[in-house]
Short mmCIF file of C-alpha atoms in Angstrom, two decimals:
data_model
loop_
_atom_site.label_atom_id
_atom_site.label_comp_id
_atom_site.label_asym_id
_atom_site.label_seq_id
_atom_site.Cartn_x
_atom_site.Cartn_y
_atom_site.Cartn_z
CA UNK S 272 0.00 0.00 0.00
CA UNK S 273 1.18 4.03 -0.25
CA UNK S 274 2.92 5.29 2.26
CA UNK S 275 -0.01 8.03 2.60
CA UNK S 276 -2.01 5.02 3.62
CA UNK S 277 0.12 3.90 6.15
CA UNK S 278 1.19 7.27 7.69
CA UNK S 279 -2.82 8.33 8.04
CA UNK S 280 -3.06 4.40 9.72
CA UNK S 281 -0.78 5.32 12.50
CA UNK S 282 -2.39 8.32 13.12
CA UNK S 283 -5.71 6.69 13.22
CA UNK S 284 -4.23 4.13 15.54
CA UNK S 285 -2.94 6.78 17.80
CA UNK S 286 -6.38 8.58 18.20
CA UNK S 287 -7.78 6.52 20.47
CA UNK S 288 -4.76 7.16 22.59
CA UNK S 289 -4.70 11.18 22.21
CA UNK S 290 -8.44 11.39 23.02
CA UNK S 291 -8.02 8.71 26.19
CA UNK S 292 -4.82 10.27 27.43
CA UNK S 293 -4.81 14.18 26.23
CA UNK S 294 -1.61 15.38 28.16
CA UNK S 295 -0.21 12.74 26.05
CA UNK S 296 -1.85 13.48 22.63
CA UNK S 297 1.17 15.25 20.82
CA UNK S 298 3.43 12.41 21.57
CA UNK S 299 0.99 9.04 20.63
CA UNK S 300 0.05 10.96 17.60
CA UNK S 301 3.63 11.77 16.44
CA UNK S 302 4.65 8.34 17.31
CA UNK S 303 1.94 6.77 15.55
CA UNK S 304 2.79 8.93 12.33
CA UNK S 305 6.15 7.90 12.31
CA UNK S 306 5.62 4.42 13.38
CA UNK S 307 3.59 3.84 10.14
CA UNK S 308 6.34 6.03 7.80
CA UNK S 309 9.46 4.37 9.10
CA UNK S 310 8.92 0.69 7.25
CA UNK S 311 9.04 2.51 3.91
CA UNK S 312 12.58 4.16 4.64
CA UNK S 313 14.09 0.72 3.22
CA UNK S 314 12.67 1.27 -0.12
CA UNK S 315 15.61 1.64 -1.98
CA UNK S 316 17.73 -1.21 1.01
CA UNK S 317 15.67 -3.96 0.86
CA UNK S 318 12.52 -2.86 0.56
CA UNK S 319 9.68 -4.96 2.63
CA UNK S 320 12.67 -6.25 4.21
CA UNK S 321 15.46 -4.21 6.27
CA UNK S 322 12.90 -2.26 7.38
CA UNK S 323 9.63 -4.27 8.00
CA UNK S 324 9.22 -7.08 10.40
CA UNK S 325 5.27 -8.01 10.84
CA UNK S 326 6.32 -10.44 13.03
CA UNK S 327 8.65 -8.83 15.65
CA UNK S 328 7.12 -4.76 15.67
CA UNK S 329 3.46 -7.12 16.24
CA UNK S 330 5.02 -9.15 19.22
CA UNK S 331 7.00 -6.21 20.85
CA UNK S 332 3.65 -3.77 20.09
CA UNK S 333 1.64 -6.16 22.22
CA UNK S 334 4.01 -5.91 24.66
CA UNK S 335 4.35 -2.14 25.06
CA UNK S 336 0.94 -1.50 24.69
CA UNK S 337 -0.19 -2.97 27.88
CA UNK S 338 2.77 -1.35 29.43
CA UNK S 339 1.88 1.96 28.42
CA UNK S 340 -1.87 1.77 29.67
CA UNK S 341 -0.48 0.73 33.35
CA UNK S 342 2.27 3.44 33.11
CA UNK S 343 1.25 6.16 30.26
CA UNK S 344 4.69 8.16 30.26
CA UNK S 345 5.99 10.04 26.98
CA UNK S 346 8.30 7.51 26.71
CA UNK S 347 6.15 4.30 26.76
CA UNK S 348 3.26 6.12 24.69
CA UNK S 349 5.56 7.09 22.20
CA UNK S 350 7.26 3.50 22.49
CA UNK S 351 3.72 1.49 22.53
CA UNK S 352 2.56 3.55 19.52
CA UNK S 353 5.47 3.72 17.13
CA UNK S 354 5.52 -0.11 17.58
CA UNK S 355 1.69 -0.32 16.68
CA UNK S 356 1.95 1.54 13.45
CA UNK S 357 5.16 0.25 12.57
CA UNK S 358 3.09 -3.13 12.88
CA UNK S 359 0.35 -2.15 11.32
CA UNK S 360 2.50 -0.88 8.26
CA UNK S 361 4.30 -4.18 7.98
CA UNK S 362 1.11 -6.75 8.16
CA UNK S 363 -0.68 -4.18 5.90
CA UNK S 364 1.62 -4.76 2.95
CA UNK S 365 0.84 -8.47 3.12
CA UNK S 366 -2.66 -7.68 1.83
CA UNK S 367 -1.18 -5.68 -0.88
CA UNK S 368 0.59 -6.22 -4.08
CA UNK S 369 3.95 -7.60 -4.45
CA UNK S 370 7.34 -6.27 -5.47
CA UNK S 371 7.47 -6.48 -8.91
CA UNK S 372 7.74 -3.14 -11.60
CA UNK S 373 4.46 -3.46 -12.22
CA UNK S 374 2.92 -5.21 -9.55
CA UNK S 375 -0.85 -4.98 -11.47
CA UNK S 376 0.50 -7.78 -13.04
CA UNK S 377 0.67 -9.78 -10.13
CA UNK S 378 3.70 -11.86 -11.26
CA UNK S 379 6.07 -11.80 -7.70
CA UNK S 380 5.18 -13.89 -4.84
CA UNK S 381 7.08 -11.48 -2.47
CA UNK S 382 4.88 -9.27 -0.29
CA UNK S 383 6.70 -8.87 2.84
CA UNK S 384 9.91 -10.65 4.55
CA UNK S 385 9.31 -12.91 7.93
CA UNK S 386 12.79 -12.60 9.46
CA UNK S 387 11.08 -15.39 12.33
CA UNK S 388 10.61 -18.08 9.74
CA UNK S 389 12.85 -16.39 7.55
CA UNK S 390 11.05 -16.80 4.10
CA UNK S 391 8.78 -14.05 2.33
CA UNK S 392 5.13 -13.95 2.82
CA UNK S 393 2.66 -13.81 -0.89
CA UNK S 394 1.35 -11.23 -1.33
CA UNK S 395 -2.75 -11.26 -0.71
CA UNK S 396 -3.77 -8.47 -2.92
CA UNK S 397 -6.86 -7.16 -1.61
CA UNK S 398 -5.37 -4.06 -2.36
CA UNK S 399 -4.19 -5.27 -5.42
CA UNK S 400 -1.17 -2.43 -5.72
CA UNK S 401 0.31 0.48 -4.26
CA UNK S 402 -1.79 3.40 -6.05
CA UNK S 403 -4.60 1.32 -6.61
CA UNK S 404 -8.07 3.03 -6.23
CA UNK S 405 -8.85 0.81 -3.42
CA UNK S 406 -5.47 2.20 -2.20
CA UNK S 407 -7.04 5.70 -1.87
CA UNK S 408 -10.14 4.55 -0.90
CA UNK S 409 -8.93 3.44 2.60
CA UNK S 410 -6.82 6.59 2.81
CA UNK S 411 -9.85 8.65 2.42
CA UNK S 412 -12.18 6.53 4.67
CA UNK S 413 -9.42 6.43 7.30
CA UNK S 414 -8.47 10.44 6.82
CA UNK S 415 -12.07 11.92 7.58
CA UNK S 416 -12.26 11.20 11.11
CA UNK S 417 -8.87 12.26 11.29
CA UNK S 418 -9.56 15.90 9.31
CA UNK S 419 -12.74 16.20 12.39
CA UNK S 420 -10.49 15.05 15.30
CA UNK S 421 -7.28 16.93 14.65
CA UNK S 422 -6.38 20.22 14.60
CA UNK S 423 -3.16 22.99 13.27
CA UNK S 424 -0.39 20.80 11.80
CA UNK S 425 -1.23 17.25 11.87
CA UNK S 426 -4.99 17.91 10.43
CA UNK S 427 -2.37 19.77 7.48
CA UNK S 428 -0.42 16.70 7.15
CA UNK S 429 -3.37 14.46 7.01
CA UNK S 430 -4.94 16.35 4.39
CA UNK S 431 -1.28 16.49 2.61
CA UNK S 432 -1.50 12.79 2.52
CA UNK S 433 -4.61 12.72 0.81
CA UNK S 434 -3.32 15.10 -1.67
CA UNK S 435 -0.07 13.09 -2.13
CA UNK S 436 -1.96 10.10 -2.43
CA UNK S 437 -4.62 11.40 -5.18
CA UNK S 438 -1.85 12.39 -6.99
CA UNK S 439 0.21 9.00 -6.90
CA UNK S 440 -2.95 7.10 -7.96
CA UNK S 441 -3.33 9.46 -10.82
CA UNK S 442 0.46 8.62 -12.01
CA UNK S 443 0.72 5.05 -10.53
CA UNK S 444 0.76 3.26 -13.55
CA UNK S 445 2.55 5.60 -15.57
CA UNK S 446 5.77 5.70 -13.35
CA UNK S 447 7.64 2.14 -14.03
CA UNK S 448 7.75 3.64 -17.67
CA UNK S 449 9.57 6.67 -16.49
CA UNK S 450 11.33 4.64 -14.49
CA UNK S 451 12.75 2.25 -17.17
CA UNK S 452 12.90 5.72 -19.63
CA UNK S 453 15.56 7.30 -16.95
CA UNK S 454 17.23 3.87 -15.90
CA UNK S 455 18.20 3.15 -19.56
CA UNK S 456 18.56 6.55 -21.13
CA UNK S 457 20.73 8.06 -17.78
CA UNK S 458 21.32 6.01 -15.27
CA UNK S 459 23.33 2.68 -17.15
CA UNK S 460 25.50 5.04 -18.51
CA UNK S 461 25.85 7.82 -15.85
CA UNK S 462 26.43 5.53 -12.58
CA UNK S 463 29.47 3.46 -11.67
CA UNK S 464 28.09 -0.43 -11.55
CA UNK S 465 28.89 -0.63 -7.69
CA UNK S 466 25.89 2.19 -7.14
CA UNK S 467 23.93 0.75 -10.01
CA UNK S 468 24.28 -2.60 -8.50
CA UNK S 469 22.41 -1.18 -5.10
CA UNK S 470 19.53 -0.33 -7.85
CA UNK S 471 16.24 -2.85 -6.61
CA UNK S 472 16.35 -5.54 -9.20
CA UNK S 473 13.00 -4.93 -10.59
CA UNK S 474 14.42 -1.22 -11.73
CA UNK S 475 17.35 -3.70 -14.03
CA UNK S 476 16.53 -6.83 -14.31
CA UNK S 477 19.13 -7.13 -17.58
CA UNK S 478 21.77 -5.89 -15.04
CA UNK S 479 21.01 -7.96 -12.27
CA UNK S 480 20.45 -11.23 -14.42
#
């Protein structure tokens, strides 16, 4: 799924929190935000794989959580809910598409890595790509109560992610083609092969192969 999906999950994960525990709003809804961003900083290291661990962020989450309800500090709200979206992120992309170019063509069996039985998890495709209209769908369903409940900067970021995401539907499908058009015409020639070789291999497959 986009990351506008997952970053407006967090936030909708923290809200129970922030409403619950209000001294402690900033910090669960912060934590939340970023819990559901972080995964997708391994996109071009791994991606669904350095970064995301459904397995481990879901055990240490349900750990955390009930700590944080016995002793809601900054520091174990911000803990309990980084964990939760960070979980949330990484089980989410298991219902999505996998990690090929074009993933609408549902042709990898990759979704997300389980480091605990170390093997990859297939990808379920109810949302059957990142970008898809279902895609923005959920990010709209899941932004509204957000856009009532939150005020000054965060109600600005959610409604930046529903920007960012009606824009990256409109252009989903249009972007491994500009992809291959800058790999091929720029990048093969322009890069030394040790940086081209850190290139995912769905960008160059001829390279990789």
């Amino acid at each position: 799924m986009m990351l506008p999906t997952h970053v407006l999950v967090g936030l909708a994960l923290a809200l129970p929190v922030a409403v619950a525990v209000p001294e402690h709003a900033d910090i669960a809804l912060t934590a939340g935000l970023l819990g559901g961003l972080i995964p997708d900083l391994d996109m071009y290291i791994g991606h669904r794989k350095t970064l995301h661990y459904p397995v481990y962020y879901s055990a240490l989450a349900a750990v955390a959580a009930p700590v944080a309800a016995l002793a809601p500090t900054t520091a174990t709200i911000a803990a309990a809910m980084g964990l939760l979206g960070a979980a949330a992120h990484s089980v989410m992309d298991v219902f999505g598409g996998g990690l090929e170019l074009r993933p609408w063509e549902a042709t990898s069996s990759r979704a997300v890595y389980n480091h605990y039985h170390d093997r990859w998890l297939a990808p379920r495709r109810w949302i059957r790509y990142d970008g898809a209209p279902e895609d923005l769908v959920l990010s709209v369903v899941v932004a509204v109560p957000l856009l009532f409940a939150l005020e000054g900067t965060l109600r600005m970021i959610v409604g930046t992610a529903v920007l960012i995401g009606v824009v990256y539907t409109a252009v989903r499908r249009l972007l491994p083609a500009i992809a291959e058009v800058l790999i091929a015409g720029y990048l093969l020639q322009a890069i030394p092969d040790h940086m081209l070789a850190r290139l995912p291999a769905r960008y160059v497959p001829e390279y990789v192969e």
